[in-house]
Each structure stands twice: as structure tokens, then as C-alpha cells.
CSV table of C-alpha atoms and ligand atoms in Angstrom, one decimal:
chain,number,residue,atom,x,y,z
A,456,UNK,CA,-21.0,39.7,-14.9
A,457,UNK,CA,-21.7,37.7,-11.8
A,458,UNK,CA,-24.9,38.6,-10.0
A,459,UNK,CA,-23.0,39.2,-6.7
A,460,UNK,CA,-21.0,42.2,-7.9
A,461,UNK,CA,-20.6,43.8,-4.5
A,462,UNK,CA,-23.4,46.3,-4.9
A,463,UNK,CA,-25.5,44.6,-2.3
A,464,UNK,CA,-28.2,43.9,-4.8
A,465,UNK,CA,-27.9,40.1,-4.4
A,466,UNK,CA,-29.6,40.4,-1.0
A,467,UNK,CA,-32.7,41.4,-2.8
A,468,UNK,CA,-32.9,38.5,-5.3
A,469,UNK,CA,-35.5,35.8,-4.4
A,470,UNK,CA,-33.7,32.7,-3.0
A,471,UNK,CA,-34.1,30.6,-6.2
A,472,UNK,CA,-32.1,33.2,-8.1
A,473,UNK,CA,-29.0,32.2,-6.3
A,474,UNK,CA,-29.3,28.5,-7.1
A,475,UNK,CA,-30.9,28.3,-10.5
A,476,UNK,CA,-28.5,27.2,-13.3
A,477,UNK,CA,-28.3,29.8,-16.1
A,478,UNK,CA,-30.2,29.5,-19.3
A,479,UNK,CA,-26.9,29.6,-21.1
A,480,UNK,CA,-25.8,26.3,-19.4
A,481,UNK,CA,-29.2,24.8,-20.0
A,482,UNK,CA,-29.1,25.7,-23.7
A,483,UNK,CA,-25.4,24.9,-24.3
A,484,UNK,CA,-26.3,22.3,-26.9
A,485,UNK,CA,-28.2,24.9,-28.9
A,486,UNK,CA,-25.3,27.4,-28.6
A,487,UNK,CA,-22.9,24.7,-29.9
A,488,UNK,CA,-25.2,23.8,-32.8
A,489,UNK,CA,-25.9,27.4,-33.9
A,490,UNK,CA,-22.3,28.5,-33.6
A,491,UNK,CA,-21.2,26.0,-36.3
A,492,UNK,CA,-23.7,25.3,-39.2
A,493,UNK,CA,-21.6,22.4,-40.4
A,494,UNK,CA,-22.5,20.4,-37.3
A,495,UNK,CA,-25.3,17.8,-37.5
A,496,UNK,CA,-27.8,18.9,-34.9
A,497,UNK,CA,-29.5,16.0,-33.2
A,498,UNK,CA,-29.7,17.5,-29.7
A,499,UNK,CA,-33.0,19.5,-29.5
A,500,UNK,CA,-35.7,17.1,-30.8
A,501,UNK,CA,-36.4,19.6,-33.6
A,502,UNK,CA,-37.4,18.5,-37.0
A,503,UNK,CA,-34.3,18.9,-39.2
A,504,UNK,CA,-36.5,19.2,-42.3
A,505,UNK,CA,-38.0,22.6,-43.2
A,506,UNK,CA,-41.7,23.2,-42.7
A,507,UNK,CA,-44.3,22.8,-45.4
A,508,UNK,CA,-44.1,25.1,-48.4
A,509,UNK,CA,-47.5,26.5,-47.3
A,510,UNK,CA,-45.7,27.8,-44.1
A,511,UNK,CA,-43.3,29.7,-46.3
A,512,UNK,CA,-46.2,31.4,-48.1
A,513,UNK,CA,-47.9,32.1,-44.8
A,514,UNK,CA,-44.8,33.7,-43.3
A,515,UNK,CA,-44.2,35.8,-46.4
A,516,UNK,CA,-47.8,37.0,-46.2
A,517,UNK,CA,-47.4,37.7,-42.5
A,518,UNK,CA,-45.7,41.0,-43.5
A,519,UNK,CA,-49.1,42.3,-44.2
A,520,UNK,CA,-50.3,42.3,-40.5
A,521,UNK,CA,-46.9,42.6,-38.8
A,522,UNK,CA,-48.0,46.1,-37.7
A,523,UNK,CA,-51.1,44.8,-36.0
A,524,UNK,CA,-51.6,43.2,-32.5
A,525,UNK,CA,-52.6,39.6,-32.7
A,526,UNK,CA,-56.3,38.8,-32.2
A,527,UNK,CA,-57.1,37.1,-28.9
A,528,UNK,CA,-59.0,34.4,-30.9
A,529,UNK,CA,-57.2,33.8,-34.2
A,530,UNK,CA,-58.2,31.5,-37.1
A,531,UNK,CA,-55.6,29.0,-35.7
A,532,UNK,CA,-57.6,29.0,-32.4
A,533,UNK,CA,-60.8,28.4,-34.3
A,534,UNK,CA,-59.4,25.6,-36.4
A,535,UNK,CA,-57.7,23.8,-33.5
A,536,UNK,CA,-60.9,24.1,-31.5
A,537,UNK,CA,-62.9,22.7,-34.4
A,538,UNK,CA,-60.5,19.8,-34.9
A,539,UNK,CA,-60.6,18.8,-31.3
A,540,UNK,CA,-64.3,19.3,-30.9
A,541,UNK,CA,-64.1,22.0,-28.1
A,542,UNK,CA,-65.1,25.6,-27.7
A,543,UNK,CA,-62.3,28.2,-28.2
A,544,UNK,CA,-62.8,29.0,-24.5
A,545,UNK,CA,-61.2,25.7,-23.7
A,546,UNK,CA,-58.0,26.3,-25.7
A,547,UNK,CA,-54.9,28.4,-25.3
A,548,UNK,CA,-52.3,29.0,-28.1
A,549,UNK,CA,-48.9,30.1,-26.9
A,550,UNK,CA,-45.4,30.8,-28.1
A,551,UNK,CA,-44.4,27.1,-27.9
A,552,UNK,CA,-46.0,24.8,-25.3
A,553,UNK,CA,-43.2,25.7,-23.0
A,554,UNK,CA,-44.9,29.0,-22.2
A,555,UNK,CA,-48.2,27.3,-21.5
A,556,UNK,CA,-46.7,24.6,-19.3
A,557,UNK,CA,-44.9,27.3,-17.3
A,558,UNK,CA,-48.3,29.1,-16.9
A,559,UNK,CA,-49.9,25.9,-15.7
A,560,UNK,CA,-47.2,25.6,-13.0
A,561,UNK,CA,-47.8,29.1,-11.9
A,562,UNK,CA,-51.6,28.6,-11.8
A,563,UNK,CA,-51.4,25.7,-9.4
A,564,UNK,CA,-48.0,25.9,-7.6
A,565,UNK,CA,-46.4,28.4,-5.3
A,566,UNK,CA,-43.3,28.2,-3.0
A,567,UNK,CA,-43.5,25.0,-1.1
A,568,UNK,CA,-46.3,23.4,-3.2
A,569,UNK,CA,-45.8,19.8,-4.1
A,570,UNK,CA,-45.8,18.9,-7.8
A,571,UNK,CA,-45.4,15.3,-8.8
A,572,UNK,CA,-43.2,14.8,-11.9
A,573,UNK,CA,-41.6,11.7,-13.5
A,574,UNK,CA,-37.8,11.2,-13.5
A,575,UNK,CA,-36.1,11.1,-15.8
A,576,UNK,CA,-38.2,13.5,-17.8
A,577,UNK,CA,-37.9,16.8,-19.6
A,578,UNK,CA,-35.6,18.9,-17.4
A,579,UNK,CA,-37.7,22.0,-18.0
A,580,UNK,CA,-40.2,20.8,-15.3
A,581,UNK,CA,-37.7,20.6,-12.5
A,582,UNK,CA,-36.1,23.8,-13.6
A,583,UNK,CA,-39.3,25.9,-13.6
A,584,UNK,CA,-40.6,24.4,-10.4
A,585,UNK,CA,-37.3,25.3,-8.8
A,586,UNK,CA,-37.7,28.8,-10.0
A,587,UNK,CA,-41.1,28.9,-8.3
A,588,UNK,CA,-39.5,27.3,-5.2
A,589,UNK,CA,-42.2,24.6,-5.5
A,590,UNK,CA,-41.3,21.1,-4.3
A,591,UNK,CA,-40.8,18.9,-7.3
A,592,UNK,CA,-41.6,15.3,-6.1
A,593,UNK,CA,-39.7,13.3,-8.6
A,594,UNK,CA,-41.0,9.8,-9.1
A,595,UNK,CA,-38.4,7.5,-10.7
A,596,UNK,CA,-39.6,5.5,-13.7
A,597,UNK,CA,-39.1,1.8,-13.5
A,598,UNK,CA,-36.4,0.4,-15.6
A,599,UNK,CA,-35.7,-3.1,-17.1
A,600,UNK,CA,-33.8,-4.5,-20.0
A,601,UNK,CA,-36.5,-3.1,-22.4
A,602,UNK,CA,-36.0,0.4,-21.1
A,603,UNK,CA,-38.1,2.7,-18.9
A,604,UNK,CA,-41.7,2.4,-18.0
A,605,UNK,CA,-44.3,4.3,-16.0
A,606,UNK,CA,-45.5,2.5,-12.8
A,607,UNK,CA,-48.7,4.4,-12.1
A,608,UNK,CA,-48.9,3.2,-8.5
A,609,UNK,CA,-45.5,4.9,-7.8
A,610,UNK,CA,-47.0,8.2,-9.0
A,611,UNK,CA,-50.3,7.6,-7.0
A,612,UNK,CA,-48.2,6.8,-3.9
A,613,UNK,CA,-46.3,10.1,-4.3
A,614,UNK,CA,-49.6,12.1,-4.1
A,615,UNK,CA,-50.2,13.7,-0.7
A,616,UNK,CA,-52.8,16.3,0.6
A,617,UNK,CA,-50.2,18.9,-0.4
A,618,UNK,CA,-50.0,17.9,-4.1
A,619,UNK,CA,-51.2,20.7,-6.3
A,620,UNK,CA,-50.4,19.2,-9.7
A,621,UNK,CA,-49.4,16.0,-11.3
A,622,UNK,CA,-47.3,16.1,-14.5
A,623,UNK,CA,-46.9,13.2,-16.9
A,624,UNK,CA,-45.0,13.4,-20.2
A,625,UNK,CA,-46.1,10.8,-22.7
A,626,UNK,CA,-44.3,9.8,-24.8
A,627,UNK,CA,-41.7,10.7,-22.2
A,628,UNK,CA,-38.7,12.8,-23.1
A,629,UNK,CA,-36.0,11.5,-22.9
A,630,UNK,CA,-36.9,7.8,-22.2
A,631,UNK,CA,-39.3,7.4,-25.0
A,632,UNK,CA,-41.9,5.3,-23.2
A,633,UNK,CA,-45.6,6.1,-23.0
A,634,UNK,CA,-48.2,5.9,-20.2
A,635,UNK,CA,-51.1,3.6,-21.1
A,636,UNK,CA,-54.6,5.1,-21.1
A,637,UNK,CA,-55.8,3.1,-18.1
A,638,UNK,CA,-53.0,4.5,-16.0
A,639,UNK,CA,-53.7,8.0,-17.2
A,640,UNK,CA,-57.3,7.5,-16.2
A,641,UNK,CA,-56.3,6.4,-12.7
A,642,UNK,CA,-54.2,9.6,-12.2
A,643,UNK,CA,-57.0,11.8,-13.7
A,644,UNK,CA,-59.6,10.1,-11.5
A,645,UNK,CA,-57.8,11.5,-8.4
A,646,UNK,CA,-59.3,14.9,-9.3
A,647,UNK,CA,-56.0,16.6,-8.8
A,648,UNK,CA,-55.0,19.0,-11.6
A,649,UNK,CA,-53.2,16.8,-14.1
A,650,UNK,CA,-50.9,18.1,-16.9
A,651,UNK,CA,-50.4,15.7,-19.7
A,652,UNK,CA,-47.5,17.0,-21.8
A,653,UNK,CA,-48.2,15.3,-25.2
A,654,UNK,CA,-45.4,17.1,-27.1
A,655,UNK,CA,-44.5,13.9,-28.9
A,656,UNK,CA,-48.0,12.4,-29.3
A,657,UNK,CA,-47.9,13.0,-33.1
A,658,UNK,CA,-45.3,10.2,-33.3
A,659,UNK,CA,-47.5,7.7,-31.6
A,660,UNK,CA,-51.0,7.5,-33.2
A,661,UNK,CA,-51.8,4.5,-31.1
A,662,UNK,CA,-51.9,6.6,-27.9
A,663,UNK,CA,-54.2,9.6,-28.7
A,664,UNK,CA,-54.4,11.8,-25.6
A,665,UNK,CA,-57.2,14.0,-26.8
A,666,UNK,CA,-60.2,11.9,-25.7
A,667,UNK,CA,-59.2,12.9,-22.1
A,668,UNK,CA,-60.1,16.5,-22.6
A,669,UNK,CA,-63.7,15.4,-23.1
A,670,UNK,CA,-63.8,13.2,-20.0
A,671,UNK,CA,-62.1,15.3,-17.3
A,672,UNK,CA,-62.2,18.8,-16.0
A,673,UNK,CA,-58.9,18.5,-14.1
A,674,UNK,CA,-56.8,17.4,-17.1
A,675,UNK,CA,-54.9,19.8,-19.4
A,676,UNK,CA,-53.2,18.4,-22.5
A,677,UNK,CA,-50.5,20.4,-24.1
A,678,UNK,CA,-49.3,19.9,-27.7
A,679,UNK,CA,-46.6,21.5,-29.9
A,680,UNK,CA,-45.9,22.5,-33.5
A,681,UNK,CA,-42.2,22.2,-32.8
A,682,UNK,CA,-41.8,18.6,-33.8
A,683,UNK,CA,-43.9,17.0,-36.5
A,684,UNK,CA,-44.9,20.4,-37.9
A,685,UNK,CA,-41.3,21.6,-38.1
A,686,UNK,CA,-41.9,24.9,-36.4
A,687,UNK,CA,-39.5,24.9,-33.4
A,688,UNK,CA,-38.1,28.2,-34.5
A,689,UNK,CA,-41.5,29.9,-34.9
A,690,UNK,CA,-42.8,29.0,-31.4
A,691,UNK,CA,-46.3,27.6,-31.6
A,692,UNK,CA,-47.9,25.4,-29.0
A,693,UNK,CA,-51.4,24.9,-27.5
A,694,UNK,CA,-53.2,23.3,-24.7
A,695,UNK,CA,-56.8,22.2,-24.0
A,696,UNK,CA,-58.5,21.9,-20.6
A,697,UNK,CA,-61.9,22.8,-19.1
A,698,UNK,CA,-63.0,26.4,-19.7
A,699,UNK,CA,-62.6,27.2,-16.0
A,700,UNK,CA,-59.0,25.9,-15.9
A,701,UNK,CA,-58.0,27.5,-19.2
A,702,UNK,CA,-59.5,30.8,-18.0
A,703,UNK,CA,-57.3,30.7,-14.9
A,704,UNK,CA,-54.2,29.5,-16.7
A,705,UNK,CA,-54.7,32.4,-19.2
A,706,UNK,CA,-54.5,34.9,-16.2
A,707,UNK,CA,-50.9,33.7,-15.8
A,708,UNK,CA,-49.9,34.5,-19.3
A,709,UNK,CA,-48.8,38.0,-20.2
A,710,UNK,CA,-51.8,39.6,-22.0
A,711,UNK,CA,-51.1,40.1,-25.7
A,712,UNK,CA,-47.4,39.3,-25.1
A,713,UNK,CA,-47.2,35.8,-26.3
A,714,UNK,CA,-47.6,34.4,-29.7
A,715,UNK,CA,-47.4,36.8,-32.7
A,716,UNK,CA,-49.2,37.0,-36.0
A,717,UNK,CA,-46.5,35.3,-38.1
A,718,UNK,CA,-46.5,32.3,-35.7
A,719,UNK,CA,-50.3,32.2,-35.8
A,720,UNK,CA,-50.4,32.2,-39.6
A,721,UNK,CA,-47.5,29.7,-39.8
A,722,UNK,CA,-49.3,27.3,-37.4
A,723,UNK,CA,-52.5,27.4,-39.3
A,724,UNK,CA,-50.7,26.8,-42.6
A,725,UNK,CA,-48.8,23.8,-41.1
A,726,UNK,CA,-52.0,22.4,-39.6
A,727,UNK,CA,-53.8,22.6,-42.9
A,728,UNK,CA,-51.1,20.7,-44.7
A,729,UNK,CA,-52.0,17.3,-43.2
A,730,UNK,CA,-50.2,15.4,-45.9
A,731,UNK,CA,-46.9,17.1,-45.0
A,732,UNK,CA,-47.4,16.4,-41.3
A,733,UNK,CA,-48.2,12.7,-41.9
A,734,UNK,CA,-45.2,12.4,-44.2
A,735,UNK,CA,-42.9,13.8,-41.4
A,736,UNK,CA,-44.3,11.4,-38.9
A,737,UNK,CA,-43.9,8.4,-41.2
A,738,UNK,CA,-40.4,9.5,-42.2
A,739,UNK,CA,-39.2,10.1,-38.6
A,740,UNK,CA,-40.8,6.8,-37.4
A,741,UNK,CA,-39.1,4.9,-40.1
A,742,UNK,CA,-35.8,6.5,-39.5
A,743,UNK,CA,-36.0,5.9,-35.8
A,744,UNK,CA,-36.6,2.2,-36.4
A,745,UNK,CA,-33.7,2.1,-38.9
A,746,UNK,CA,-31.4,3.8,-36.4
A,747,UNK,CA,-32.1,1.7,-33.3
A,748,UNK,CA,-30.6,-1.6,-34.5
A,749,UNK,CA,-27.6,0.2,-35.8
A,750,UNK,CA,-27.0,1.8,-32.4
A,751,UNK,CA,-27.3,-1.6,-30.7
A,752,UNK,CA,-24.9,-3.1,-33.2
A,753,UNK,CA,-22.4,-0.5,-32.0
A,754,UNK,CA,-22.8,-2.0,-28.5
A,755,UNK,CA,-25.0,0.8,-27.2
A,756,UNK,CA,-28.0,0.3,-24.9
A,757,UNK,CA,-30.5,2.2,-27.1
A,758,UNK,CA,-34.1,2.1,-25.8
A,759,UNK,CA,-37.3,1.8,-27.9
A,760,UNK,CA,-39.0,5.1,-28.3
A,761,UNK,CA,-42.5,6.5,-29.2
A,762,UNK,CA,-41.0,10.0,-30.0
A,763,UNK,CA,-38.8,11.7,-32.5
A,764,UNK,CA,-35.7,10.7,-30.5
A,765,UNK,CA,-34.0,7.7,-28.9
A,766,UNK,CA,-32.2,7.5,-25.5
A,767,UNK,CA,-29.0,5.6,-25.0
A,768,UNK,CA,-28.1,4.5,-21.6
A,769,UNK,CA,-24.5,5.5,-20.6
A,770,UNK,CA,-24.6,4.3,-17.0
A,771,UNK,CA,-21.4,2.3,-16.3
A,772,UNK,CA,-19.8,3.7,-19.5
A,773,UNK,CA,-16.4,5.5,-18.9
A,774,UNK,CA,-17.0,9.2,-19.2
A,775,UNK,CA,-20.8,8.7,-19.0
A,776,UNK,CA,-23.3,10.5,-21.1
A,777,UNK,CA,-21.3,13.8,-21.1
A,778,UNK,CA,-18.2,11.9,-22.3
A,779,UNK,CA,-20.1,10.2,-25.1
A,780,UNK,CA,-21.8,13.5,-26.2
A,781,UNK,CA,-18.4,15.3,-26.2
A,782,UNK,CA,-16.7,12.6,-28.2
A,783,UNK,CA,-19.6,12.6,-30.8
A,784,UNK,CA,-19.4,16.4,-30.9
A,785,UNK,CA,-15.7,16.2,-31.7
A,786,UNK,CA,-16.9,14.0,-34.7
A,787,UNK,CA,-19.3,16.7,-35.9
A,788,UNK,CA,-22.7,15.7,-34.4
A,789,UNK,CA,-24.5,17.4,-31.5
A,790,UNK,CA,-26.5,15.1,-29.2
A,791,UNK,CA,-27.7,15.8,-25.7
A,792,UNK,CA,-26.5,14.3,-22.5
A,793,UNK,CA,-29.3,14.1,-19.9
A,794,UNK,CA,-28.2,12.5,-16.6
A,795,UNK,CA,-27.0,9.0,-17.4
A,796,UNK,CA,-28.7,9.0,-20.8
A,797,UNK,CA,-27.8,10.6,-24.1
A,798,UNK,CA,-30.8,11.7,-26.2
A,799,UNK,CA,-30.5,11.6,-29.9
A,800,UNK,CA,-33.0,13.3,-32.0
A,801,UNK,CA,-34.0,11.6,-35.3
A,802,UNK,CA,-32.8,13.6,-38.3
A,803,UNK,CA,-32.8,13.1,-42.0
A,804,UNK,CA,-31.5,9.8,-43.3
A,805,UNK,CA,-28.0,11.2,-44.1
A,806,UNK,CA,-27.8,12.9,-40.7
A,807,UNK,CA,-28.6,9.7,-39.0
A,808,UNK,CA,-26.0,7.9,-41.1
A,809,UNK,CA,-23.5,10.6,-40.0
A,810,UNK,CA,-24.4,10.0,-36.4
A,811,UNK,CA,-23.7,6.3,-36.7
A,812,UNK,CA,-20.4,7.0,-38.3
A,813,UNK,CA,-19.5,9.6,-35.7
A,814,UNK,CA,-20.4,7.2,-32.9
A,815,UNK,CA,-18.4,4.4,-34.5
A,816,UNK,CA,-15.3,6.7,-34.6
A,817,UNK,CA,-16.0,8.0,-31.1
A,818,UNK,CA,-16.3,4.6,-29.6
A,819,UNK,CA,-13.0,3.3,-30.9
A,820,UNK,CA,-11.1,6.5,-30.0
B,522,PLP,C1,-41.6,17.1,-23.3
B,522,PLP,C2,-41.6,18.4,-24.0
B,522,PLP,N1,-42.7,19.2,-23.8
B,522,PLP,C3,-42.7,20.4,-24.4
B,522,PLP,C4,-41.7,20.8,-25.2
B,522,PLP,C5,-41.8,22.2,-25.7
B,522,PLP,O1,-41.9,22.5,-26.9
B,522,PLP,P1,-42.2,23.9,-27.5
B,522,PLP,O2,-42.1,24.9,-26.4
B,522,PLP,O3,-41.3,24.1,-28.6
B,522,PLP,O4,-43.7,23.8,-27.9
B,522,PLP,C6,-40.6,20.0,-25.4
B,522,PLP,C7,-39.5,20.5,-26.3
B,522,PLP,O5,-38.5,19.9,-26.4
B,522,PLP,C8,-40.6,18.8,-24.8
B,522,PLP,O6,-39.5,18.0,-24.9
């Protein structure tokens, strides 16, 4: 039912409520994929392989403490802190990194606050900043024949005395490019709170974001188990920052209302199976490099990527990204239109083959 049902209640909604697109529209690609299990789902940057067998065992055992509230500091917290060489007070584990990123926004931004974000990037940032009625200052990435790239001076130029937070996604979703460490340092050196969303960092071992957390008090790095660890459905993410920042971000999370015991156990089991993680990264990287030339051979402008996805530029193509995604959906594969790009997640070998065949059919139709 529409929010404006004539009861007069709409006058009470905060202004953003009238303009925000619905979650149903935002997640239409997920609805399409889950409604029909025969579709090949390459729209959500999930891992289409199941998680490590150790995760299965952990989830079965999770029945045993399903009745108990999760501990504030779990064995997963302790293990992550150990691996990253920080105290547990510098780390938050949440129901996906989405939840943590949102809490970071609410820690630093209010209605009217300026937050610098890249464009194109993960649409979630803009969406959640709009919900807060914050001012998203979108800084366009530079673009050339090789794809997109960050120009750090453009981001630095966008910073004003009103800037409360700078967000960088590296590798960037959906464009696939990374920000080089020297540029990241220049942004961090401003002293302004700086969120580095490293959701796809597993797929680019040459750009390790974690040293930053030992160098800066104003940097928060977020990571996820949804990609290389195959746990998108379980919801596990984490972030590391200074103890002071983490303490404040924590105040914006619902106490005890985030990640549950099954997810904590699954996350720990996934983390401990390093061989499985490394196999997933190698498999996806190899598949990505196998897919790119095949997309180009079809005449598509497919950009290089450091993530578990590739972007295809549809600017100038009849029907644009929406048209291409719809045509491919009609051929049985779900991919995601994002502005003038379509983003294709890397699946299993046979799924990627099915995508290439679907594209070939869609392009001649
Ligand atoms: C850039 C980026 N950050 C964060 C996430 C969040 O992942 P999750 O909430 O599953 O940890 C995603 C998911 O697609 C993403 O693309």
C-alpha cells in the first residue's frame, strides 16, 4: 500500500521517506534471481560456490547455542584481532559490512553534512546518505580507454570545511579499479574520517589495505565474508579503526541486535579454512581473466577488474545497461545494470560460459 493512504500520516514522515526508492526496487535483481532457481545468478557479487565444508559443520553445531545471546567479544573477534595485530577494542564484527558502513555514516554524518564519495561506486553509499539527508558529494572517477581510475586530487578538491567523512571503495564496485596506496595516504593525511571499503580486497593481494589501520587514527577499513568466504547469506563483516572511533561507531549499532551465534561460528570456520579461501580467490581471478577477452570478442567494452566482477560499458548502446541486462535475463542469466554499466559477477566456469552464450544470443536478437 502507498505510504500516502489519506490517513494524514505522511505529514509525519521525515522528508527523506518521501523520496527514497524502495528496497524492493533496489533489490529487484535479487528478487528475480530467487524467484527462479534455474536462472544463473551473476548480479550480486556473491560467490556462487558453497562455503567451506567446515562452515557446514559449524552451522550444524550452532544449534547448540542458538538459545543463547551472542557474546560481545566472540572467538571470531579474537581471531580477527590476532590476525590483524590489533586489540579487540579496535574491531567490530557485524551482520555484513553493510551494517557497519551504515553505522560509520551515522557516527559522522547528519542532515546537511558533506560526505565525499566516488561515482560510480556502490549505490548503497548514496542511498544511505540520502536516508540521513546528508549531502553526498559525488566525485566522478576519471575514465579512459582502459577503464576507470581514481584521481586523488579530484577527491581532495571536493573536501571542504563541511566534510565529515570521505569514502573510498577499493577495489571499486562496479568499476573494478583500485586506489594506489600513495593516494590513499594523501586522503588519510587530511585527518578527516576516512572509510576505506575493502569488500573486494581479497581478490587483489597486491593492494593490502590493512597496514593503514596501524598508521592512522582516522581510517576505518571494512571487510566482508560475503565474497571470497562464500558467506553472503550468513551476513558477516567487520571493520578496524582506532579504539576511539570504533567505540563511537559501536554506539550507533543496535546493542546485541546485530550478528548472531550461527554467523559468528560460520565466520570463524571460514576464516580458519585458509586453503579454501585461497582456492576461491585463485578460481575467481582465473575465471575473471578468462571471461574478459570473451566479452571483448563479443564487441563489449569490458573493463579490467581487481574484484570478483567485471563492468561492461553500455553508454551509447541502444537500450543502455538496462536493455542489455533485460535481454540477458530473457536468456536465463541475471546481471546488474548500474547506470551506464552492467556489472557481471564472476561465477563458476559453466555459469560464465552460460553468460557468454546468453550475451551472444542477446546481442544478435
Ligand atoms: C563495495 C561493497 N561494500 C560492502 C558490501 C557489503 O557486503 P556485506 O554487507 O555482505 O558484507 C558490498 C556488497 O556487495 C559491496 O559491494
